[in-house]
Short mmCIF file of C-alpha atoms in Angstrom, two decimals:
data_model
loop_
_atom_site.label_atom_id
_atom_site.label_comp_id
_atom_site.label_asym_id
_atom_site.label_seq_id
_atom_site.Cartn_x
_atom_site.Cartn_y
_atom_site.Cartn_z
CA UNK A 1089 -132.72 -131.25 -63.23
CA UNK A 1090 -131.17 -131.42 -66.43
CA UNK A 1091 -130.72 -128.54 -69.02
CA UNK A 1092 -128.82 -127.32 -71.83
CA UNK A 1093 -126.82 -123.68 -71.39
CA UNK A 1094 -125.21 -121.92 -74.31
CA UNK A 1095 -122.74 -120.16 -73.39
CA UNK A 1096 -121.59 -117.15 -75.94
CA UNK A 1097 -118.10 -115.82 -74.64
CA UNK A 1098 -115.10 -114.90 -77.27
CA UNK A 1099 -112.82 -116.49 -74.37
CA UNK A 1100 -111.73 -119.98 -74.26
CA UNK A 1101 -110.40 -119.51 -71.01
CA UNK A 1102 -114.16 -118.57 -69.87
CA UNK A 1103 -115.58 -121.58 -71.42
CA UNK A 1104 -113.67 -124.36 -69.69
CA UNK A 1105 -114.53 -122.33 -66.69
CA UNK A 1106 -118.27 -122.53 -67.26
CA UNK A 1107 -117.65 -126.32 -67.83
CA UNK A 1108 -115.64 -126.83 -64.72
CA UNK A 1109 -118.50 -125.07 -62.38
CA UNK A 1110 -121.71 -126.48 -64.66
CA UNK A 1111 -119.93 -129.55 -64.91
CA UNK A 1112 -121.98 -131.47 -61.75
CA UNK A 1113 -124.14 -129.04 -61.25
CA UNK A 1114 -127.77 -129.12 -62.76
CA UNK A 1115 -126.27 -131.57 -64.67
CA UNK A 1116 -126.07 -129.08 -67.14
CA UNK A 1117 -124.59 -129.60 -71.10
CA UNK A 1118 -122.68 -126.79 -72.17
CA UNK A 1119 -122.64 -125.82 -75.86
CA UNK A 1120 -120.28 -123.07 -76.26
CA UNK A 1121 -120.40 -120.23 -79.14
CA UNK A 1122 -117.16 -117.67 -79.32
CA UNK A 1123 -119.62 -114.62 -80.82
CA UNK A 1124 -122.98 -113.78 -81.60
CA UNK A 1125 -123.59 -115.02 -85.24
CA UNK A 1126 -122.23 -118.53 -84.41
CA UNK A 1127 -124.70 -118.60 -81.33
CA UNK A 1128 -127.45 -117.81 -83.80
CA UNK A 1129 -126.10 -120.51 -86.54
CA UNK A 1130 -126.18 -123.00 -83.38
CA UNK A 1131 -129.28 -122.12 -82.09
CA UNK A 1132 -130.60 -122.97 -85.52
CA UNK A 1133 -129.38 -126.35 -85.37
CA UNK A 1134 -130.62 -127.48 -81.91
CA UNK A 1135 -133.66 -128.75 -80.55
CA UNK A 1136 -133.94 -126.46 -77.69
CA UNK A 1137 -132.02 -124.16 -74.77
CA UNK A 1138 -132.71 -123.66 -71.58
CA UNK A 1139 -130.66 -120.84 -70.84
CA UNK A 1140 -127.85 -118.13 -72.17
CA UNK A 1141 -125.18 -117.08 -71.01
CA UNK A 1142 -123.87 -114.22 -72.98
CA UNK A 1143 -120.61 -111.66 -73.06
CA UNK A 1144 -121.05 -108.47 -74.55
CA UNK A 1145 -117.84 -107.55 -76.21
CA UNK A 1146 -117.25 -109.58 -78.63
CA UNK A 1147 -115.61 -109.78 -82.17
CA UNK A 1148 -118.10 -110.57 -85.09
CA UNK A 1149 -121.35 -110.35 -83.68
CA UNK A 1150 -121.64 -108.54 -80.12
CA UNK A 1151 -123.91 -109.09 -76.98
CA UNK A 1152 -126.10 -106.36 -77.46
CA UNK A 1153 -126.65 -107.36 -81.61
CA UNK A 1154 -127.57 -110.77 -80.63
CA UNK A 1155 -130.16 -110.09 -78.02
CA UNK A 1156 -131.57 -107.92 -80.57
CA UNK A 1157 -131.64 -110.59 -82.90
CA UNK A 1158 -132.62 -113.16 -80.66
CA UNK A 1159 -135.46 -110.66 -79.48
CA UNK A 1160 -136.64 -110.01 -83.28
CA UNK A 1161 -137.04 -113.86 -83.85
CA UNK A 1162 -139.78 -115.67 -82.62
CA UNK A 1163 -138.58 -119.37 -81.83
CA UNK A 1164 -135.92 -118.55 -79.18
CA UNK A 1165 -137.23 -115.02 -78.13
CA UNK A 1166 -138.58 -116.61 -75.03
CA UNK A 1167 -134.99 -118.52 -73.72
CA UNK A 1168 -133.65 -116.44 -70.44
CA UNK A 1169 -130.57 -115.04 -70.87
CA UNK A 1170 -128.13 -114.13 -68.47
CA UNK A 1171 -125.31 -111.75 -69.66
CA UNK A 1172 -121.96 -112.00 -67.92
CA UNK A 1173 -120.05 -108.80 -68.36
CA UNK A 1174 -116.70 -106.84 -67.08
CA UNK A 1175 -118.86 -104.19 -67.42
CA UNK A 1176 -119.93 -104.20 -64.34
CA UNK A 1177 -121.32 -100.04 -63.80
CA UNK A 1178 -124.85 -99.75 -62.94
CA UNK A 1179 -126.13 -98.55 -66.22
CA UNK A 1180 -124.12 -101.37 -67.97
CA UNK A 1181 -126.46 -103.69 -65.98
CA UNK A 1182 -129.40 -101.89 -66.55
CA UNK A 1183 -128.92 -101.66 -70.37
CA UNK A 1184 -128.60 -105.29 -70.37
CA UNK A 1185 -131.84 -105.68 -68.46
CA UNK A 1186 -133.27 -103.17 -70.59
CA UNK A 1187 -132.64 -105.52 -73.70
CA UNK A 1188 -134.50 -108.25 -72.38
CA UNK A 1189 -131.41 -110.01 -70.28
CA UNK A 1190 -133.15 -111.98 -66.77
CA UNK A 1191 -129.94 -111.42 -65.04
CA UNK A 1192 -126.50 -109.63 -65.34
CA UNK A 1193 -123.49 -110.96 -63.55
CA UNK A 1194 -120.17 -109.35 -63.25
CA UNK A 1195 -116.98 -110.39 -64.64
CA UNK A 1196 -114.69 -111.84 -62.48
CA UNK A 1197 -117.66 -113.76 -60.81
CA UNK A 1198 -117.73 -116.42 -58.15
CA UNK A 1199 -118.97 -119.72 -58.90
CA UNK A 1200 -121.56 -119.65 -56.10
CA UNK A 1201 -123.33 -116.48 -57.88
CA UNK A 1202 -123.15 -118.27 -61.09
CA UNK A 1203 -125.13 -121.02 -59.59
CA UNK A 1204 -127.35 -118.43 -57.35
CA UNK A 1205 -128.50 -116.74 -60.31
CA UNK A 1206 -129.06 -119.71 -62.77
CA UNK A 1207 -131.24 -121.35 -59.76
CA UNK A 1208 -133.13 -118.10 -59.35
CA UNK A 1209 -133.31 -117.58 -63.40
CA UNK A 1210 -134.32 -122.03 -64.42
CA UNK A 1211 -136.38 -121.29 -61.35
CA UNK A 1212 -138.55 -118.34 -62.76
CA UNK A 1213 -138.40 -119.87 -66.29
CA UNK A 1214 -140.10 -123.80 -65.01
CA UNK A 1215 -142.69 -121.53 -62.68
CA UNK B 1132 -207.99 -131.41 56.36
CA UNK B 1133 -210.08 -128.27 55.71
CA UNK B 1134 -210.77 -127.11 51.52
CA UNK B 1135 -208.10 -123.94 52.05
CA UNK B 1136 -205.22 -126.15 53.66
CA UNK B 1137 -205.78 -129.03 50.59
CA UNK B 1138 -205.79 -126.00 48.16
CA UNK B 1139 -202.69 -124.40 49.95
CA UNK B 1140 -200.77 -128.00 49.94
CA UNK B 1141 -201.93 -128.69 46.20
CA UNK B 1142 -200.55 -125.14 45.35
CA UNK B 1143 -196.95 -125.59 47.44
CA UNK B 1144 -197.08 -129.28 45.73
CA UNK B 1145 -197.11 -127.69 42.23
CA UNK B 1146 -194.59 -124.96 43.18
CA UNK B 1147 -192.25 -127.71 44.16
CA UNK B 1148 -192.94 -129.50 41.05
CA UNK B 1149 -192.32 -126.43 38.65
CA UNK B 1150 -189.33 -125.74 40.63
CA UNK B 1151 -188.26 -128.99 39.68
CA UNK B 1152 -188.68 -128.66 36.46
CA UNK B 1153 -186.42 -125.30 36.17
CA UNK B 1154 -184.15 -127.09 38.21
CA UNK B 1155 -183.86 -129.49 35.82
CA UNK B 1156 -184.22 -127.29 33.04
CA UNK B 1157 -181.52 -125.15 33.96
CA UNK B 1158 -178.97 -128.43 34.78
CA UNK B 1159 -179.97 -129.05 31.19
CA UNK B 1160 -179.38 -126.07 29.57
CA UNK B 1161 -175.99 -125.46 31.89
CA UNK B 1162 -174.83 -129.27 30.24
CA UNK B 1163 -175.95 -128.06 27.01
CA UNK B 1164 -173.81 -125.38 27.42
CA UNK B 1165 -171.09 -126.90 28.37
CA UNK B 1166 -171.61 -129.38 25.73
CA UNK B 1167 -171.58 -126.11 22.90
CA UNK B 1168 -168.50 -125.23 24.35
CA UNK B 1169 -166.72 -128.84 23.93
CA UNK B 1170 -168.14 -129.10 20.52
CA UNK B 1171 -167.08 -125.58 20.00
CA UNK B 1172 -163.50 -125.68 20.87
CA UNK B 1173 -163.38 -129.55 18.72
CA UNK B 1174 -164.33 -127.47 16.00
CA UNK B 1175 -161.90 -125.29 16.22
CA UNK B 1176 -159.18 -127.64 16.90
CA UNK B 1177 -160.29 -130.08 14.20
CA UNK B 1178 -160.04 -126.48 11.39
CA UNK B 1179 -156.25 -125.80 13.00
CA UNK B 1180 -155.44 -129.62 12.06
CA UNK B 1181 -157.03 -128.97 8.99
CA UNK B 1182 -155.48 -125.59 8.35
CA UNK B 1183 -151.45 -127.24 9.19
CA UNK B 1184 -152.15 -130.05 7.33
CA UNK B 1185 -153.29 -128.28 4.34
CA UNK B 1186 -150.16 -125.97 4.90
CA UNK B 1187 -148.10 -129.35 5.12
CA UNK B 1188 -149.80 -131.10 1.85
CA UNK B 1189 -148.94 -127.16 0.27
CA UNK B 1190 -145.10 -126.47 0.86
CA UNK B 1191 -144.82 -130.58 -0.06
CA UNK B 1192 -146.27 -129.43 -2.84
CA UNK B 1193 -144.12 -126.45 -3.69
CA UNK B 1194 -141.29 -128.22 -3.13
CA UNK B 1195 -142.08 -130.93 -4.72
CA UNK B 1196 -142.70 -127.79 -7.39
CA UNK B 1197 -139.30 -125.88 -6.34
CA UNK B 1198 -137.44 -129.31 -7.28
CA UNK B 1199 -139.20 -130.27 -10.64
CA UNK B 1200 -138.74 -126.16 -11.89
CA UNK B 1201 -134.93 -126.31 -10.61
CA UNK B 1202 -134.54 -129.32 -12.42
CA UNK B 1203 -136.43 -128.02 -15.64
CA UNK B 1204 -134.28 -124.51 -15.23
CA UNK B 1205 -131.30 -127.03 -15.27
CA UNK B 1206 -132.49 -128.79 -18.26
CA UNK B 1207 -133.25 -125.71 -20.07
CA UNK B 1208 -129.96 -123.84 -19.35
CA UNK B 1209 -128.04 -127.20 -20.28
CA UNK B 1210 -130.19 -127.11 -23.98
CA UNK B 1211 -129.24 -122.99 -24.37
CA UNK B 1212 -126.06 -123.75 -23.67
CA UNK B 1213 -126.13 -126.96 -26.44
CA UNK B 1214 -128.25 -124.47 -28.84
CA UNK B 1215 -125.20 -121.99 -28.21
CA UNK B 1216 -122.70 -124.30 -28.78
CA UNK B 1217 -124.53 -125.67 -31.98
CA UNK B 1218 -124.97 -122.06 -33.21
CA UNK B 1219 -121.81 -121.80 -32.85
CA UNK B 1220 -120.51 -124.87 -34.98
CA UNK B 1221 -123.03 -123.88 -37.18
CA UNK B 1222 -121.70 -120.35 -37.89
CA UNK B 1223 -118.53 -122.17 -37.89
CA UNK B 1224 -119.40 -124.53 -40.55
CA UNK B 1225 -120.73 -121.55 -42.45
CA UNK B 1226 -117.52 -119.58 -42.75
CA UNK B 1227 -115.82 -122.71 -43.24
CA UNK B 1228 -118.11 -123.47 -46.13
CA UNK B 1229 -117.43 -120.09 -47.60
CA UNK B 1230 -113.76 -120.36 -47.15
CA UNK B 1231 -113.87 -123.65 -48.87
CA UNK B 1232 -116.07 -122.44 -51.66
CA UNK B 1233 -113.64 -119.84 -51.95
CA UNK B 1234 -110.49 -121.75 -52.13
CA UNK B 1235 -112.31 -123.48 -54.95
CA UNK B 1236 -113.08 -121.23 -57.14
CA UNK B 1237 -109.28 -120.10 -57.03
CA UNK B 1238 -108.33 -123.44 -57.35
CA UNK B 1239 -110.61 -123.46 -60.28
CA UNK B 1240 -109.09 -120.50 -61.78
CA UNK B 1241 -105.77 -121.43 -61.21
CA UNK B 1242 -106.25 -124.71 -62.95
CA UNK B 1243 -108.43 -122.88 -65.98
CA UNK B 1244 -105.54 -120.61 -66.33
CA UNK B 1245 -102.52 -122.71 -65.95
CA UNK B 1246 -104.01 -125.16 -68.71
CA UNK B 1247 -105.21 -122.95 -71.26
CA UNK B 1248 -101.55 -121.40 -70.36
CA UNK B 1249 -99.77 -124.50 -71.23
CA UNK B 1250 -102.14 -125.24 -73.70
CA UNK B 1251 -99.97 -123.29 -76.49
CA UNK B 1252 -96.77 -122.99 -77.50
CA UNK B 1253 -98.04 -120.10 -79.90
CA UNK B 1254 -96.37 -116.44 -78.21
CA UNK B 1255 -99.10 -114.93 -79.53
CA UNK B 1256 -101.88 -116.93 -78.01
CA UNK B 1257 -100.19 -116.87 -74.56
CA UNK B 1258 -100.22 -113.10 -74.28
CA UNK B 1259 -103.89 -113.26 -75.37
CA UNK B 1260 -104.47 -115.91 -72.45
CA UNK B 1261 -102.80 -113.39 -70.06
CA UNK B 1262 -104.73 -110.94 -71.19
CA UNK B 1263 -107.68 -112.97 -70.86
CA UNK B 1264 -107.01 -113.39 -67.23
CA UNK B 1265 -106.20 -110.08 -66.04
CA UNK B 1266 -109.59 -109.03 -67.20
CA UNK B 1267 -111.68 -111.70 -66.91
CA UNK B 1268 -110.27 -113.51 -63.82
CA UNK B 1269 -108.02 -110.65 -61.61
CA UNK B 1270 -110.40 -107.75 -62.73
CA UNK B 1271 -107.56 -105.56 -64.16
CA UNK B 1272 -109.14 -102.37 -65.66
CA UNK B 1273 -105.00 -101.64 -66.56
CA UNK B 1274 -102.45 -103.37 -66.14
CA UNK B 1275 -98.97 -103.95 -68.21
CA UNK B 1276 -97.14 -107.19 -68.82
CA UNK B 1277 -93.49 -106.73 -69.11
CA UNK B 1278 -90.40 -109.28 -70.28
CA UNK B 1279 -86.77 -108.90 -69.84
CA UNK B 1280 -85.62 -108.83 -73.41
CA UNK B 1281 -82.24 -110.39 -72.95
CA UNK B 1282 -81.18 -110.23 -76.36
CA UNK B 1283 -81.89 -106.11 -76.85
CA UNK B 1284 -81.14 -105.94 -72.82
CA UNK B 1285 -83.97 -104.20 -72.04
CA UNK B 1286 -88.32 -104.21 -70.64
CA UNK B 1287 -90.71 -105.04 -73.20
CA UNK B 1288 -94.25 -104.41 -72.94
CA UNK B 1289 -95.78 -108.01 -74.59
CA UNK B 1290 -99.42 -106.97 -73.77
CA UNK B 1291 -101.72 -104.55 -71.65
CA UNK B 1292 -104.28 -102.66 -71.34
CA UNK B 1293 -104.59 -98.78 -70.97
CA UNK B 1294 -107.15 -96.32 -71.38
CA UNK B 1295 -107.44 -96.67 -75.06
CA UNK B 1296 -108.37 -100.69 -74.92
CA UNK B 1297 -105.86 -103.48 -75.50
CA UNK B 1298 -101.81 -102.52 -75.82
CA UNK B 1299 -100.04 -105.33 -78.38
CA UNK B 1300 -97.05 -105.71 -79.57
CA UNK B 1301 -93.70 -105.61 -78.53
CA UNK B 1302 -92.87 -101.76 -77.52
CA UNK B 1303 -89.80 -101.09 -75.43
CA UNK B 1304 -91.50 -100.33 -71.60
CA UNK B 1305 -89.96 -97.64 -69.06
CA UNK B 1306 -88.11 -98.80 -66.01
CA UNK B 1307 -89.51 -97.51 -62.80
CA UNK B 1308 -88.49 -98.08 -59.46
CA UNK B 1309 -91.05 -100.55 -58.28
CA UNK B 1310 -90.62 -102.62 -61.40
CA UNK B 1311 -86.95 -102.72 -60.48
CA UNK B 1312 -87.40 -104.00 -57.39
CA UNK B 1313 -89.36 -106.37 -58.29
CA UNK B 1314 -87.24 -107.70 -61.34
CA UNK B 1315 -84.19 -107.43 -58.64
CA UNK B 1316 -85.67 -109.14 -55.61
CA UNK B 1317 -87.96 -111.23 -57.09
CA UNK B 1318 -91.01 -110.64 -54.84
CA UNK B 1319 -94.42 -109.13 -55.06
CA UNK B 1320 -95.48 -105.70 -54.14
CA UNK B 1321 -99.17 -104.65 -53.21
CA UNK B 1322 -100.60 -101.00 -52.30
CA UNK B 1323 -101.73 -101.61 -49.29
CA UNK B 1324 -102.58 -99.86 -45.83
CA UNK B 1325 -99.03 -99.80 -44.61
CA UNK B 1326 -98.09 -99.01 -48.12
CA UNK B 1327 -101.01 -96.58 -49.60
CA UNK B 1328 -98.50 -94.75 -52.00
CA UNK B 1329 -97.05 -97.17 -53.89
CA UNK B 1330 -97.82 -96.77 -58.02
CA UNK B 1331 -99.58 -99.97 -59.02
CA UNK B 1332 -102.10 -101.62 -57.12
CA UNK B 1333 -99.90 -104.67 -57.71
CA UNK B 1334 -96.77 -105.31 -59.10
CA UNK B 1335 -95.71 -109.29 -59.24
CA UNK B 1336 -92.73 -110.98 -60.80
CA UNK B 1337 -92.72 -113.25 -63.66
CA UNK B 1338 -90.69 -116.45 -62.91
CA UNK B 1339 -89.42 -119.17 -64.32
CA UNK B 1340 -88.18 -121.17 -61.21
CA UNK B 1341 -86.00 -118.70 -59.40
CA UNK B 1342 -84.92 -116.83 -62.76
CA UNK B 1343 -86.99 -113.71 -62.94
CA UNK B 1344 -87.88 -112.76 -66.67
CA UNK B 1345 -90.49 -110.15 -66.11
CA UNK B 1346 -93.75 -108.82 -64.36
CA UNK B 1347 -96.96 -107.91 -64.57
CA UNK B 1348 -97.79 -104.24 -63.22
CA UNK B 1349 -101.75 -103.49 -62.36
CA UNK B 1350 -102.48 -99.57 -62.60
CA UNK B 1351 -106.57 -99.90 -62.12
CA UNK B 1352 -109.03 -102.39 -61.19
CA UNK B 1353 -112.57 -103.04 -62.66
CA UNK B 1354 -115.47 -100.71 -60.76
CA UNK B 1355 -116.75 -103.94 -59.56
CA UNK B 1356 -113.07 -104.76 -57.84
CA UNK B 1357 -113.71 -101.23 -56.61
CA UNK B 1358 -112.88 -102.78 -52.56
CA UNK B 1359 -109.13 -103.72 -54.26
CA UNK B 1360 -107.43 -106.59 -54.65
CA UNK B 1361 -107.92 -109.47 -51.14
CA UNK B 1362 -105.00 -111.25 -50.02
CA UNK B 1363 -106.59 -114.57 -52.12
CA UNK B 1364 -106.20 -112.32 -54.83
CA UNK B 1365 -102.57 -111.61 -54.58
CA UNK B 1366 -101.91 -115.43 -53.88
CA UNK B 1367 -103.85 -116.77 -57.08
CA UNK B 1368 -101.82 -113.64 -58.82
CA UNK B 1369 -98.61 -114.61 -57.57
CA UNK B 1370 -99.56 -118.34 -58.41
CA UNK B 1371 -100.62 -117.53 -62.12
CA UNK B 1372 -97.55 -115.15 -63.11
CA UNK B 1373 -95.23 -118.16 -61.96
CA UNK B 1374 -97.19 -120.01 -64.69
CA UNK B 1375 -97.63 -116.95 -67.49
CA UNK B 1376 -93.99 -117.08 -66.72
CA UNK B 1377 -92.92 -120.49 -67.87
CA UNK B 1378 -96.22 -120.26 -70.46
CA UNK B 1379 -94.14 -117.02 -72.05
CA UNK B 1380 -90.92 -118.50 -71.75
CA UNK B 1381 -91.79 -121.99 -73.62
CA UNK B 1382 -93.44 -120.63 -76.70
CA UNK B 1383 -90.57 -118.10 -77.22
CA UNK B 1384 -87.88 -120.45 -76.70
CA UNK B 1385 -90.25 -122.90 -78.97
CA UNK B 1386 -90.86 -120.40 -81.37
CA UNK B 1387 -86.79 -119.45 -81.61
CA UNK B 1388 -86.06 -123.16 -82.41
CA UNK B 1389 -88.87 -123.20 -84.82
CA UNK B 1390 -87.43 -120.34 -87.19
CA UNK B 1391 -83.55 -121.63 -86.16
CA UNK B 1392 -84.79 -124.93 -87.58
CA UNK B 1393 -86.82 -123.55 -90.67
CA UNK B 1394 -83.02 -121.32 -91.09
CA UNK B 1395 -81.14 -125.00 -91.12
CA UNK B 1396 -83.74 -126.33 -93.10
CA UNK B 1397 -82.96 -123.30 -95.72
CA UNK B 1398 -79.30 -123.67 -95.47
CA UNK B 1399 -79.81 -127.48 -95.68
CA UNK B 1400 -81.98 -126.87 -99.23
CA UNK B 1401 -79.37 -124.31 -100.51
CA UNK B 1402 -76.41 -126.21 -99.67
CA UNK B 1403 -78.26 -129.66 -101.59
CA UNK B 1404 -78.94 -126.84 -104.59
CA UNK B 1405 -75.38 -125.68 -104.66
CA UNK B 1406 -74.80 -129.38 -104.82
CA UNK B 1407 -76.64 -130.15 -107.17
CA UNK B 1408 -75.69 -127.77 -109.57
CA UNK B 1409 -71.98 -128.13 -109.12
CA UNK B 1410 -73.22 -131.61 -109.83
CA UNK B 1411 -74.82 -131.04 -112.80
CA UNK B 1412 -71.90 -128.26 -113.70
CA UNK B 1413 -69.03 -131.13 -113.27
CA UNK B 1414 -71.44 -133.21 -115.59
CA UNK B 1415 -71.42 -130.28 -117.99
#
């Protein structure tokens, strides 16, 4: 299966890491964002997503802003976000949940619960 | 021969004759008898033949039984045995697997970090890198990293993290025993079970091949690294100050020649405008 992530993280370091584990898996095309408004400005520009991944500190335009935005508007409202956090207390994860999130995954994460919850989250999204 | 001695002779005639006949009837019955008894005693011989050889044709039977279930036992304990032995590699294979997967994703960290590392030759950027691991890669709630500062011969604190968010800048650190150990002998120290009051969770040298030029001190990890820091953990952490090490060391060393070179360059400009104007003063 093929897809396209987006992957909103202010860390470069976090990026090539996404690319290096997504890199044979899914066969997955990473476009990377380093903060919410340029996630939104790319979003505008491409011809679909299949999936998220979002930080939630970040400079310029947070995590929790950009769900909200991304919640408000209509044509990507519906892509399944997964926020990857080192805020990894209970009602961190819940909040993010709460704001619409299909999965939270703690920072520093494993590659094979990376995969685990993209399967589980592409899964739910094609059913 | 008068009418009573006929009668009397007819009469002893037919006694004779029925006589005869119970004679006879009585051999008969006697043979008849004797006949029962033969038949009697063929029957029961003929049901004790039948009787052992139906025993006989039954314990073949079970035997042939006995054999066929010893064999099938045989069989059967042979396959638990495989099954247990295939289990086994199975479960073996499985921690193998997650050992493997394991090893990679340090691998993959260590080769994220090391290149975005090396990547620079900005100070500035490497610290953020460093800092950029500690959280995102180690887990490192707080944590200090500390340089020798050879030229004001003393610790400086080049980045961190406390209680208050990120710690920048270049503020003269204190010298505690554990980080003086570790500057001096040049090896890691964990808190660990044999060594439960030690003051950081971690405390690893900075090196640049055998030359030690600082460390990096972890006070706290993340909730989620709440089970501490695994002995793949203090490997990759050993493994990535060795490279923050000679990541720190290059930019400032690149970034000393850069202004030294920038100061020739000045002197170089000044001394060609002194020249010139004694030039132009001589021409005067």
């Amino acid at each position: 299966m093929t897809g396209r992530v987006l992957v909103v993280d202010d860390s470069e370091l976090i990026h090539n890491m996404y690319r290096l584990m997504l890199k044979k898996y899914r066969d997955l095309e990473i476009v990377s964002a380093m903060n919410g408004k340029e996630a939104l400005e790319k979003l505008e520009t491409m011809d679909g997503v299949d999936l998220i991944l979002l930080d939630i500190n970040m400079p310029v335009m947070n995590g929790v802003q950009f769900m909200k935005t991304l919640k408000e508007g209509k044509r990507h409202s519906n892509v399944p976000v997964i926020i990857v956090s080192t805020e990894g207390k209970e009602d961190d994860t819940r909040r993010g949940l709460d704001l619409g999130a299909k999965g939270y995954i703690v920072k520093p994460f494993k590659s094979g619960s990376l995969h685990e919850t993209i399967d589980k989250i592409i899964g739910l999204s094609n059913n | 021969m008068t009418n009573d001695a006929k009668t009397s002779f007819e009469e002893k005639k037919l006694k004779n004759e029925l006589l005869d006949y119970f004679e006879k009837g009585k051999a008969f019955t006697q043979e008849l008898m004797l006949e029962n008894e033969r038949l009697r005693l063929r029957v029961l011989g003929l049901e004790r033949q039948y009787d052992d050889l139906q025993s006989r044709q039954s314990s073949e039977r079970v035997r042939v039984l006995e054999e066929e279930n010893a064999k099938l036992r045989g069989r059967l304990e042979e396959l638990e045995s495989r099954f247990g032995e295939v289990e086994k590699e199975n479960q073996d294979f499985a921690k193998r697997y997650v050992e493997v997967q394991s090893q990679n994703d340090n691998l993959l960290n260590l080769y994220v970090s090391s290149y975005q590392l090396h990547a620079t030759l900005d100070p500035e950027e490497v610290v953020t890198v460093i800092h950029e691991i500690m959280l995102n890669l180690i887990g490192a709630e707080r944590f200090k990293v500390l340089m020798i500062d050879d030229r004001k011969m003393r610790l400086t604190m080049v980045a961190g993290e406390d209680e208050n968010g990120p710690i920048r800048g270049h503020g003269k650190a204190e010298l505690d025993p554990e980080v003086e150990t570790v500057l001096r002998e040049g090896g890691a120290i964990f808190r660990d079970e044999e060594n439960p009051d030690r003051r950081y969770l971690a405390c690893v040298p900075l090196r640049v091949k055998r030359e030690v030029v600082g460390a990096i001190t972890i006070s706290k990890l993340m909730d989620q690294k709440k089970h501490g820091l695994t002995t793949i953990d203090h490997e990759l952490l050993d493994l990535m100050a060795d490279h923050a090490a000679a990541a720190l060391v290059s930019s400032d060393v690149f970034s000393r020649t850069e202004r030294k070179l920038r100061t020739v360059e000045n002197f170089l400009e000044l001394l060609q405008m002194d020249s010139g104007r004694d030039g132009a003063g001589g021409r005067l």
